[in-house]
Short mmCIF file of C-alpha atoms in Angstrom, two decimals:
data_model
loop_
_atom_site.label_atom_id
_atom_site.label_comp_id
_atom_site.label_asym_id
_atom_site.label_seq_id
_atom_site.Cartn_x
_atom_site.Cartn_y
_atom_site.Cartn_z
CA MET A 1 62.61 -71.53 -70.66
CA GLU A 2 61.77 -74.23 -67.90
CA ALA A 3 64.27 -72.97 -65.99
CA THR A 4 63.02 -69.52 -65.67
CA LYS A 5 59.69 -70.72 -64.92
CA LYS A 6 57.97 -70.08 -61.95
CA ALA A 7 56.99 -72.78 -59.30
CA LYS A 8 53.72 -73.10 -58.69
CA PRO A 9 52.69 -72.14 -54.86
CA SER A 10 50.99 -74.93 -53.31
CA CYS A 11 47.52 -74.75 -52.45
CA GLY A 12 46.23 -74.82 -48.41
CA ASP A 13 48.27 -73.96 -45.57
CA ALA A 14 51.20 -75.95 -43.79
CA ILE A 15 49.11 -76.47 -40.72
CA SER A 16 46.25 -77.50 -42.70
CA ASN A 17 47.91 -80.20 -44.09
CA LEU A 18 49.00 -81.60 -40.56
CA PRO A 19 47.26 -84.58 -39.73
CA ASN A 20 44.41 -84.64 -37.76
CA ASP A 21 45.91 -86.65 -34.43
CA LEU A 22 48.67 -83.54 -34.45
CA LEU A 23 46.07 -81.04 -34.93
CA CYS A 24 44.19 -82.14 -31.42
CA ARG A 25 47.47 -82.44 -29.58
CA ILE A 26 48.36 -78.81 -30.77
CA LEU A 27 44.79 -77.94 -29.74
CA SER A 28 45.03 -79.21 -26.38
CA SER A 29 47.44 -77.08 -25.50
CA LEU A 30 45.63 -74.21 -25.44
CA SER A 31 42.98 -72.99 -23.60
CA THR A 32 39.49 -74.74 -24.95
CA LYS A 33 38.09 -71.44 -25.33
CA GLU A 34 40.64 -70.34 -27.50
CA ALA A 35 40.61 -74.00 -29.70
CA ALA A 36 36.79 -73.51 -29.87
CA LEU A 37 37.69 -70.13 -31.87
CA THR A 38 39.21 -72.01 -34.55
CA SER A 39 35.89 -74.32 -35.71
CA VAL A 40 34.83 -70.81 -37.64
CA LEU A 41 38.11 -71.91 -39.94
CA SER A 42 36.22 -75.05 -41.48
CA LYS A 43 34.19 -77.53 -40.82
CA ARG A 44 36.90 -79.70 -40.51
CA TRP A 45 38.16 -77.63 -37.42
CA SER A 46 35.42 -77.81 -36.19
CA ASN A 47 34.94 -81.45 -35.66
CA LEU A 48 38.17 -81.22 -34.31
CA LEU A 49 37.37 -79.59 -31.26
CA LEU A 50 34.69 -83.11 -30.58
CA SER A 51 38.46 -85.25 -30.65
CA ILE A 52 40.59 -82.82 -28.33
CA PRO A 53 41.85 -85.03 -25.53
CA ILE A 54 42.34 -82.11 -22.95
CA LEU A 55 39.89 -80.02 -21.72
CA ASP A 56 40.42 -77.14 -19.73
CA PHE A 57 37.75 -74.57 -18.58
CA ASP A 58 38.67 -71.10 -17.01
CA ASP A 59 36.06 -68.80 -16.22
CA SER A 60 38.46 -65.89 -15.85
CA VAL A 61 39.37 -65.89 -19.69
CA PHE A 62 35.66 -64.52 -19.88
CA LEU A 63 35.95 -61.91 -18.63
CA ASN A 64 35.20 -58.50 -20.37
CA PRO A 65 38.15 -56.03 -19.24
CA GLN A 66 36.27 -52.95 -21.32
CA LYS A 67 32.77 -53.45 -19.93
CA GLY A 68 34.24 -54.64 -16.22
CA ARG A 69 31.82 -57.32 -15.83
CA ARG A 70 31.74 -61.28 -15.88
CA LYS A 71 30.43 -63.00 -18.76
CA THR A 72 29.60 -66.15 -16.81
CA CYS A 73 26.39 -66.69 -18.96
CA PHE A 74 28.83 -66.86 -21.63
CA PHE A 75 30.82 -69.43 -19.87
CA LYS A 76 28.14 -71.44 -18.39
CA ALA A 77 26.70 -71.98 -22.29
CA PHE A 78 29.75 -72.88 -23.60
CA VAL A 79 30.48 -75.77 -21.28
CA ASP A 80 27.04 -76.87 -20.89
CA ARG A 81 26.84 -77.05 -24.86
CA LEU A 82 30.58 -78.59 -25.52
CA LEU A 83 29.97 -81.09 -22.90
CA SER A 84 26.98 -82.07 -24.22
CA LEU A 85 28.47 -82.59 -27.53
CA ARG A 86 30.77 -84.57 -26.47
CA VAL A 87 28.74 -86.89 -24.87
CA GLU A 88 26.00 -87.37 -28.06
CA THR A 89 29.27 -87.85 -29.84
CA SER A 90 30.16 -90.73 -27.84
CA SER A 91 34.16 -88.81 -27.47
CA PRO A 92 36.01 -89.68 -24.69
CA VAL A 93 38.21 -87.09 -23.14
CA GLN A 94 41.57 -88.68 -21.20
CA ARG A 95 41.87 -84.88 -18.92
CA VAL A 96 39.69 -82.72 -17.74
CA SER A 97 40.47 -79.08 -15.68
CA LEU A 98 37.57 -76.49 -14.24
CA LYS A 99 38.56 -73.63 -12.71
CA CYS A 100 35.64 -71.00 -11.27
CA ARG A 101 37.37 -68.09 -9.54
CA GLN A 102 34.80 -65.44 -10.41
CA GLY A 103 31.34 -66.41 -9.26
CA GLY A 104 27.98 -66.37 -11.04
CA VAL A 105 27.48 -69.97 -11.60
CA ALA A 106 24.71 -72.51 -9.63
CA PRO A 107 26.64 -75.16 -7.33
CA ASP A 108 24.40 -77.69 -9.04
CA CYS A 109 25.77 -76.93 -12.32
CA ILE A 110 29.20 -77.00 -11.32
CA THR A 111 28.14 -80.85 -9.82
CA MET A 112 26.47 -81.32 -12.77
CA TRP A 113 29.81 -80.84 -14.79
CA ILE A 114 31.86 -82.81 -12.57
CA LEU A 115 29.33 -86.15 -12.84
CA THR A 116 29.45 -85.45 -16.70
CA THR A 117 33.17 -85.41 -16.98
CA VAL A 118 33.46 -88.30 -14.53
CA ARG A 119 30.98 -91.11 -15.74
CA ASP A 120 29.33 -89.97 -19.20
CA LEU A 121 33.07 -89.24 -20.97
CA GLY A 122 35.40 -91.88 -19.14
CA VAL A 123 38.00 -89.18 -17.80
CA SER A 124 41.08 -90.57 -16.25
CA ASP A 125 42.76 -87.37 -15.14
CA LEU A 126 40.12 -84.25 -13.25
CA SER A 127 41.51 -81.40 -12.05
CA LEU A 128 38.76 -78.92 -9.91
CA ARG A 129 39.65 -75.62 -8.59
CA ILE A 130 36.56 -73.65 -6.91
CA ASP A 131 37.31 -69.85 -5.73
CA PHE A 132 34.48 -68.46 -4.25
CA GLY A 133 32.64 -68.87 -1.13
CA ILE A 134 32.78 -72.56 0.35
CA PHE A 135 31.74 -74.74 -2.18
CA LEU A 136 29.76 -78.22 -0.98
CA LEU A 137 30.62 -81.11 -3.07
CA PRO A 138 29.17 -84.38 -2.62
CA PHE A 139 32.14 -86.80 -2.60
CA ASN A 140 30.04 -89.59 -4.22
CA VAL A 141 30.60 -87.73 -7.81
CA PHE A 142 33.85 -89.51 -8.05
CA ARG A 143 32.49 -92.89 -8.00
CA SER A 144 34.41 -93.64 -11.21
CA LYS A 145 35.97 -96.98 -12.96
CA THR A 146 38.29 -94.79 -15.16
CA LEU A 147 39.47 -92.03 -12.73
CA VAL A 148 42.92 -92.15 -12.44
CA ASN A 149 44.16 -88.70 -11.35
CA LEU A 150 42.43 -86.69 -9.04
CA ARG A 151 43.41 -83.23 -7.63
CA ILE A 152 40.36 -81.32 -5.30
CA GLY A 153 40.99 -77.39 -4.43
CA THR A 154 40.43 -75.36 -2.94
CA MET A 155 37.75 -73.76 -0.03
CA ILE A 156 35.66 -76.90 -0.83
CA ARG A 157 34.38 -78.73 0.86
CA LEU A 158 33.44 -82.60 0.74
CA ALA A 159 30.44 -83.72 2.07
CA LEU A 160 28.05 -87.25 2.14
CA PHE A 161 30.79 -89.35 2.41
CA PRO A 162 30.17 -92.55 0.99
CA SER A 163 30.63 -96.25 3.17
CA GLY A 164 31.27 -98.14 0.28
CA VAL A 165 33.97 -98.20 -2.33
CA VAL A 166 34.40 -94.55 -4.44
CA SER A 167 37.21 -95.34 -7.01
CA PRO A 168 39.08 -98.29 -7.28
CA THR A 169 40.84 -96.76 -10.17
CA VAL A 170 42.47 -93.43 -8.92
CA LYS A 171 46.43 -93.74 -8.07
CA SER A 172 46.90 -89.83 -7.32
CA LEU A 173 45.34 -87.51 -4.76
CA VAL A 174 45.76 -84.09 -4.30
CA LEU A 175 43.11 -81.77 -1.66
CA ASP A 176 44.68 -78.18 -1.92
CA LEU A 177 42.74 -76.48 0.94
CA VAL A 178 39.88 -79.16 1.40
CA GLU A 179 37.89 -79.83 4.24
CA PHE A 180 35.41 -82.43 5.36
CA GLY A 181 31.97 -81.00 6.36
CA TYR A 182 30.88 -83.55 8.91
CA ASP A 183 33.54 -85.99 9.93
CA GLU A 184 36.47 -84.29 10.47
CA LYS A 185 38.26 -86.69 12.38
CA ASP A 186 38.11 -89.86 10.57
CA GLY A 187 38.54 -87.99 7.28
CA PHE A 188 41.94 -89.13 6.26
CA LYS A 189 40.92 -92.30 7.11
CA GLN A 190 38.03 -92.55 5.14
CA ILE A 191 40.15 -91.05 2.19
CA LEU A 192 42.16 -94.15 1.81
CA LEU A 193 39.11 -96.43 2.84
CA ALA A 194 37.81 -94.55 -0.76
CA PHE A 195 40.30 -94.71 -2.89
CA PRO A 196 42.08 -98.32 -2.20
CA SER A 197 44.10 -98.30 -5.00
CA LEU A 198 46.32 -94.76 -3.84
CA GLN A 199 49.20 -94.60 -4.56
CA SER A 200 50.52 -91.12 -4.26
CA LEU A 201 48.65 -88.36 -1.68
CA ARG A 202 49.43 -84.40 -1.17
CA ILE A 203 47.61 -82.69 1.23
CA HIS A 204 47.79 -78.88 1.39
CA GLU A 205 45.96 -77.18 4.53
CA SER A 206 45.88 -73.98 6.47
CA ASN A 207 44.87 -73.07 9.89
CA LYS A 208 41.12 -72.07 8.58
CA TRP A 209 41.39 -75.70 5.89
CA LYS A 210 41.84 -78.46 7.85
CA PHE A 211 41.04 -82.56 8.46
CA TRP A 212 43.72 -84.17 9.50
CA ASN A 213 44.00 -85.21 13.08
CA GLY A 214 47.51 -86.77 12.62
CA PHE A 215 46.48 -90.40 12.23
CA ALA A 216 47.53 -91.96 9.06
CA SER A 217 47.01 -95.71 7.98
CA SER A 218 46.94 -96.92 4.99
CA THR A 219 46.99 -100.16 2.47
CA ARG A 220 50.42 -100.99 1.52
CA THR A 221 49.89 -99.17 -1.94
CA LEU A 222 50.34 -95.93 -0.76
CA LYS A 223 53.80 -94.50 -1.92
CA SER A 224 53.95 -90.93 -1.38
CA LEU A 225 52.68 -88.87 0.80
CA VAL A 226 53.35 -84.85 0.84
CA TYR A 227 51.32 -83.11 3.85
CA ARG A 228 52.25 -79.40 4.21
CA ARG A 229 50.11 -77.05 6.95
CA ASP A 230 50.71 -72.92 6.70
CA ASP A 231 50.03 -70.64 8.70
CA THR A 232 51.98 -72.87 11.02
CA ASP A 233 52.97 -69.53 13.21
CA CYS A 234 49.13 -69.96 14.63
CA CYS A 235 48.80 -73.41 14.71
CA ALA A 236 48.06 -75.42 17.78
CA PRO A 237 50.32 -78.75 17.84
CA LYS A 238 48.66 -81.91 17.19
CA PRO A 239 48.30 -84.51 20.50
CA CYS A 240 49.37 -87.00 18.94
CA VAL A 241 51.10 -88.34 14.90
CA SER A 242 50.77 -91.62 13.66
CA PHE A 243 51.99 -92.82 10.06
CA ASP A 244 51.36 -96.69 9.90
CA THR A 245 52.33 -96.58 6.25
CA PRO A 246 54.74 -99.80 5.94
CA SER A 247 54.98 -99.09 2.50
CA LEU A 248 55.55 -95.43 1.78
CA VAL A 249 58.73 -94.65 0.00
CA TYR A 250 58.69 -91.00 -0.25
CA LEU A 251 57.30 -88.46 2.79
CA GLU A 252 57.37 -85.00 2.33
CA TYR A 253 55.92 -83.56 6.11
CA THR A 254 55.81 -79.95 6.87
CA ASP A 255 53.59 -78.76 10.04
CA VAL A 256 54.12 -78.07 13.68
CA VAL A 257 55.92 -79.90 16.26
CA ALA A 258 53.08 -82.87 17.74
CA ASP A 259 53.02 -83.54 21.29
CA LYS A 260 53.75 -86.98 20.61
CA TYR A 261 54.91 -89.87 17.35
CA ASP A 262 53.37 -92.83 18.15
CA ASN A 263 52.66 -95.52 16.02
CA LEU A 264 55.17 -94.52 13.06
CA LYS A 265 55.65 -97.59 10.29
CA LEU A 266 58.18 -96.30 7.84
CA ASP A 267 60.65 -99.09 7.34
CA SER A 268 60.25 -98.82 3.71
CA LEU A 269 60.85 -95.14 3.70
CA VAL A 270 63.88 -93.96 0.83
CA GLU A 271 63.19 -90.16 0.48
CA ALA A 272 62.19 -87.90 3.08
CA LYS A 273 61.82 -84.21 3.19
CA ILE A 274 61.32 -82.59 6.44
CA ASP A 275 60.16 -79.19 7.99
CA PHE A 276 59.44 -79.29 11.17
CA GLN A 277 58.06 -75.81 13.17
CA LEU A 278 58.56 -74.89 16.66
CA THR A 279 55.85 -72.75 18.33
CA PRO A 280 57.32 -70.53 21.50
CA PHE A 281 56.34 -72.26 24.11
CA GLN A 282 58.08 -74.91 22.39
CA VAL A 283 61.97 -73.56 22.71
CA MET A 284 61.97 -73.91 25.99
CA ARG A 285 64.74 -75.17 27.92
CA LYS A 286 64.77 -76.88 31.57
CA PRO A 287 66.91 -74.51 33.86
CA ASN A 288 70.01 -76.14 33.32
CA ASN A 289 69.70 -75.30 30.18
CA ILE A 290 71.37 -78.87 28.80
CA GLY A 291 68.10 -81.05 28.51
CA PHE A 292 64.88 -80.65 26.14
CA VAL A 293 61.63 -80.33 26.15
CA PRO A 294 59.47 -83.18 26.93
CA GLY A 295 57.32 -84.37 23.67
CA ASN A 296 60.19 -84.25 21.43
CA VAL A 297 61.28 -85.57 17.96
CA THR A 298 63.25 -88.49 18.93
CA SER A 299 60.98 -91.37 17.88
CA PHE A 300 59.75 -89.40 14.43
CA PHE A 301 63.66 -89.98 13.19
CA LYS A 302 64.50 -92.87 15.13
CA ALA A 303 61.23 -93.90 12.50
CA ILE A 304 63.07 -92.63 9.50
CA ARG A 305 66.73 -93.77 10.24
CA ASN A 306 66.27 -96.16 7.10
CA VAL A 307 66.35 -93.59 4.36
CA LYS A 308 68.40 -93.36 1.91
CA ILE A 309 67.90 -89.65 1.41
CA LEU A 310 66.91 -86.42 3.68
CA SER A 311 66.48 -83.14 3.65
CA LEU A 312 66.27 -81.63 6.56
CA SER A 313 65.48 -77.75 6.99
CA PRO A 314 66.39 -74.91 9.17
CA ASP A 315 63.43 -75.46 11.73
CA ALA A 316 64.00 -79.01 10.86
CA LEU A 317 67.33 -78.92 12.61
CA GLU A 318 65.90 -76.54 15.38
CA ALA A 319 63.58 -79.05 16.48
CA LEU A 320 66.08 -81.80 16.06
CA TYR A 321 67.92 -79.81 18.94
CA TYR A 322 65.30 -78.08 21.28
CA ARG A 323 63.31 -81.46 21.30
CA GLY A 324 64.92 -84.46 20.88
CA GLU A 325 67.34 -85.91 22.70
CA MET A 326 69.46 -87.66 20.44
CA ILE A 327 70.15 -88.71 16.83
CA PRO A 328 69.62 -91.78 15.20
CA VAL A 329 72.25 -93.70 13.30
CA PHE A 330 71.08 -93.56 9.62
CA ASN A 331 73.21 -96.32 8.64
CA ASN A 332 71.73 -96.09 4.95
CA LEU A 333 71.60 -92.76 4.17
CA ARG A 334 73.36 -91.30 1.09
CA SER A 335 72.46 -88.07 0.54
CA LEU A 336 71.88 -85.42 3.08
CA SER A 337 70.91 -82.06 2.71
CA LEU A 338 70.59 -79.11 5.29
CA GLY A 339 69.51 -75.57 5.18
CA SER A 340 67.58 -73.35 3.10
CA ASP A 341 68.13 -70.89 0.09
CA LYS A 342 66.53 -68.54 1.94
CA PRO A 343 68.08 -66.58 5.35
CA HIS A 344 66.30 -68.60 7.59
CA GLY A 345 67.88 -71.06 10.74
CA SER A 346 70.29 -70.44 13.58
CA THR A 347 74.31 -70.30 12.54
CA PHE A 348 75.16 -72.29 16.12
CA ILE A 349 73.00 -74.94 16.02
CA PHE A 350 73.80 -75.92 12.23
CA TRP A 351 77.65 -76.39 12.68
CA LYS A 352 76.31 -77.63 16.50
CA LEU A 353 74.05 -81.04 14.96
CA LEU A 354 76.40 -81.84 11.89
CA PRO A 355 79.44 -83.29 13.97
CA SER A 356 76.54 -85.92 15.55
CA LEU A 357 74.70 -86.18 11.76
CA LEU A 358 78.14 -86.98 10.39
CA ASN A 359 79.46 -89.41 12.98
CA ASN A 360 75.70 -91.81 12.65
CA SER A 361 75.73 -91.35 8.63
CA ALA A 362 78.62 -93.72 8.02
CA ASN A 363 77.57 -94.23 4.71
CA LEU A 364 76.98 -90.83 3.53
CA GLU A 365 78.13 -89.69 0.31
CA THR A 366 76.53 -86.67 -0.79
CA LEU A 367 76.22 -83.26 1.50
CA ILE A 368 74.19 -80.93 0.38
CA ILE A 369 74.45 -77.32 2.30
CA LYS A 370 71.71 -74.99 1.19
CA GLY A 371 72.72 -71.38 1.61
CA LEU A 372 75.99 -71.97 3.43
CA VAL A 373 76.45 -68.22 3.94
CA HIS A 374 73.70 -68.47 5.88
CA TYR A 375 75.56 -70.21 8.89
CA VAL A 376 79.01 -68.11 8.22
CA ALA A 377 78.31 -64.99 10.18
CA GLU A 378 81.30 -63.21 11.88
CA GLY A 379 81.30 -63.03 15.27
CA TRP A 380 78.53 -65.19 15.87
CA GLU A 381 80.86 -67.47 18.38
CA ASP A 382 81.16 -64.83 20.67
CA LEU A 383 77.65 -63.68 20.78
CA ILE A 384 75.95 -66.78 22.15
CA PRO A 385 77.33 -67.65 25.66
CA MET A 386 76.59 -71.32 24.73
CA ALA A 387 78.56 -71.71 22.23
CA ARG A 388 81.88 -71.70 24.64
CA VAL A 389 80.20 -74.52 26.95
CA CYS A 390 79.14 -76.80 24.47
CA PHE A 391 80.06 -75.98 20.75
CA SER A 392 84.25 -76.85 19.50
CA TRP A 393 85.17 -76.63 15.90
CA ASN A 394 87.63 -79.58 16.69
CA ASP A 395 84.67 -81.85 16.78
CA VAL A 396 83.59 -80.40 13.43
CA SER A 397 86.93 -81.40 12.13
CA ALA A 398 87.06 -84.69 13.54
CA SER A 399 83.18 -85.85 11.96
CA LEU A 400 85.00 -84.35 8.48
CA SER A 401 88.38 -85.93 8.58
CA SER A 402 86.44 -89.32 9.16
CA SER A 403 83.30 -88.84 6.37
CA ALA A 404 82.71 -91.07 3.59
CA VAL A 405 81.34 -87.65 1.83
CA LYS A 406 82.44 -88.10 -2.12
CA VAL A 407 80.47 -85.01 -2.90
CA LEU A 408 79.60 -81.56 -2.08
CA GLU A 409 76.93 -78.84 -2.54
CA ILE A 410 77.10 -75.92 -1.81
CA THR A 411 74.24 -73.01 -3.23
CA ARG A 412 73.96 -69.49 -2.99
CA TYR A 413 77.54 -68.95 -2.66
CA LYS A 414 78.83 -65.30 -2.26
CA GLY A 415 82.60 -65.63 -1.83
CA THR A 416 82.64 -63.81 1.43
CA CYS A 417 85.68 -64.38 3.48
CA GLN A 418 83.04 -66.38 6.06
CA GLU A 419 82.11 -68.94 3.28
CA VAL A 420 85.73 -69.41 1.84
CA ASN A 421 87.53 -69.71 5.40
CA ARG A 422 84.24 -72.83 6.25
CA LEU A 423 85.33 -73.89 2.37
CA LYS A 424 88.50 -74.59 3.55
CA LEU A 425 87.69 -76.45 6.07
CA PHE A 426 85.28 -78.87 4.17
CA LEU A 427 88.24 -78.69 1.71
CA GLY A 428 90.92 -79.50 3.48
CA LYS A 429 88.84 -82.54 6.12
CA LEU A 430 87.53 -84.56 3.82
CA SER A 431 89.27 -86.86 2.26
CA ARG A 432 87.82 -89.10 0.00
CA LEU A 433 86.12 -85.93 -1.45
CA GLN A 434 85.90 -86.19 -5.65
CA MET A 435 83.48 -83.31 -6.53
CA VAL A 436 82.84 -80.18 -5.51
CA ARG A 437 79.49 -78.56 -6.92
CA VAL A 438 79.51 -75.03 -5.80
CA HIS A 439 76.23 -73.01 -6.97
CA HIS A 440 77.67 -69.49 -7.03
CA LYS A 441 75.27 -65.28 -7.35
CA ALA A 442 78.35 -63.98 -9.62
CA VAL A 443 76.76 -61.17 -11.37
CA ASN A 444 79.77 -61.36 -14.04
CA ASP A 445 82.10 -63.25 -15.84
CA GLY A 446 84.81 -61.68 -14.23
CA GLU A 447 83.84 -61.97 -10.26
CA LYS A 448 83.25 -65.44 -11.29
CA SER A 449 86.75 -65.89 -12.36
CA ARG A 450 87.62 -64.40 -9.15
CA LEU A 451 85.26 -66.83 -7.35
CA MET A 452 86.92 -69.49 -9.14
CA LYS A 453 90.37 -68.94 -8.32
CA VAL A 454 90.05 -68.46 -4.86
CA LEU A 455 88.34 -71.89 -4.34
CA LEU A 456 91.28 -73.53 -6.54
CA LEU A 457 94.33 -72.07 -4.57
CA LEU A 458 92.53 -73.79 -0.81
CA PRO A 459 94.09 -76.71 -0.10
CA LYS A 460 92.45 -80.51 -0.63
CA ALA A 461 92.77 -83.47 1.77
CA SER A 462 91.89 -85.53 -1.85
CA LYS A 463 92.50 -84.89 -5.48
CA CYS A 464 88.79 -83.58 -6.13
CA LYS A 465 87.12 -81.58 -9.18
CA ILE A 466 85.48 -78.43 -8.56
CA GLN A 467 82.22 -77.36 -10.78
CA PHE A 468 81.00 -73.45 -10.58
CA ILE A 469 77.64 -73.23 -11.51
CA LYS A 470 75.66 -70.48 -12.08
CA GLU A 471 72.65 -69.96 -9.34
CA THR A 472 69.50 -70.97 -10.92
CA VAL A 473 66.25 -68.92 -9.96
#
């Protein structure tokens, strides 16, 4: 009889039985508005809203698509109420994200929200995105002893730069389309003075939103620097660029080639990703078609000669070709990445510079060619008059034969006849090669099998393994 009795259903639901810490973690993955909706379930869920360590305020989720009007008044009331409750209950917050894209909230109100999160809630991670109009933000709102990660953007103008330390605890700073309203010349210098413990700095500028004048000087705390400038087609070169950053380990640099590079202290650099851009006026040859335009990038590449990992875009290769006198010796270089996944770059310049790069990198172990298909155009040698004068496949073969490369990685592989011929050259000359990774674009297993078979039959100068990997987006 007892065996036939049905078990009584357990009371409550599985989610409600979870501990508060786990529920708070789940709610933190939602927008704050969505998390607030759970407060109607019970008093327990209502109290959880005051314990969530992550607050995500986004005015776009308060839109009413049916009526087509913005619920800015609801958004303001919601943020005001929640921040007020968190202050009243002394509930600290780890991370706050504030996105105001629709307009309708007074700038003074937004500034007060930032002050509340930084000074009263002890936030350690703050992300701001103000996308309507030009938002003038007093810089001293970031005066904090708990703030560690700070992201500011976009269309924000920082004003009232303080003379003293703003935040000694900030280690990571992102400036996304941000400018200084009154002191553009020394803006970069003031940033580093305001955050004396800064370790990571990321800057995104455009032709309209810029503040860096080309001079970077830091304490020994700065380890990572990423600078990216959009709209380079219409940007004027900076008169001079200087990196006085002796402790910098990682550099990612995208900008128009400057007229001059001076005071470059990059001896600690381990990894560099360079994407130089040339203006039409910079791509000029001397009358004899041999020399290079003055104001070159040679000094910059000499300054980064100690790197172990180097990535050069197609435009960076063109800058090195048109505005470089020589390629320095990279004694420490272990990994070299050339090209781009996008169909871009000069075939002639790629093969012209490859021998020099290999010959000057005696300890190179990994060679990555992004988009080999972009550098194997059929008949290009005959279409370029200079190719018959200053280009030789014998130079390419000799540099490959003497290279210490152990790993070869090819992306965007399509298996064209020209690609196969170039891979035949690599496999037949790289005598120390141990691994070949080919990222293919085969549409089905049959095509993949065919591409693999062709590669496996190519003659090889070493007993290397070949990995065939599906290209990811």
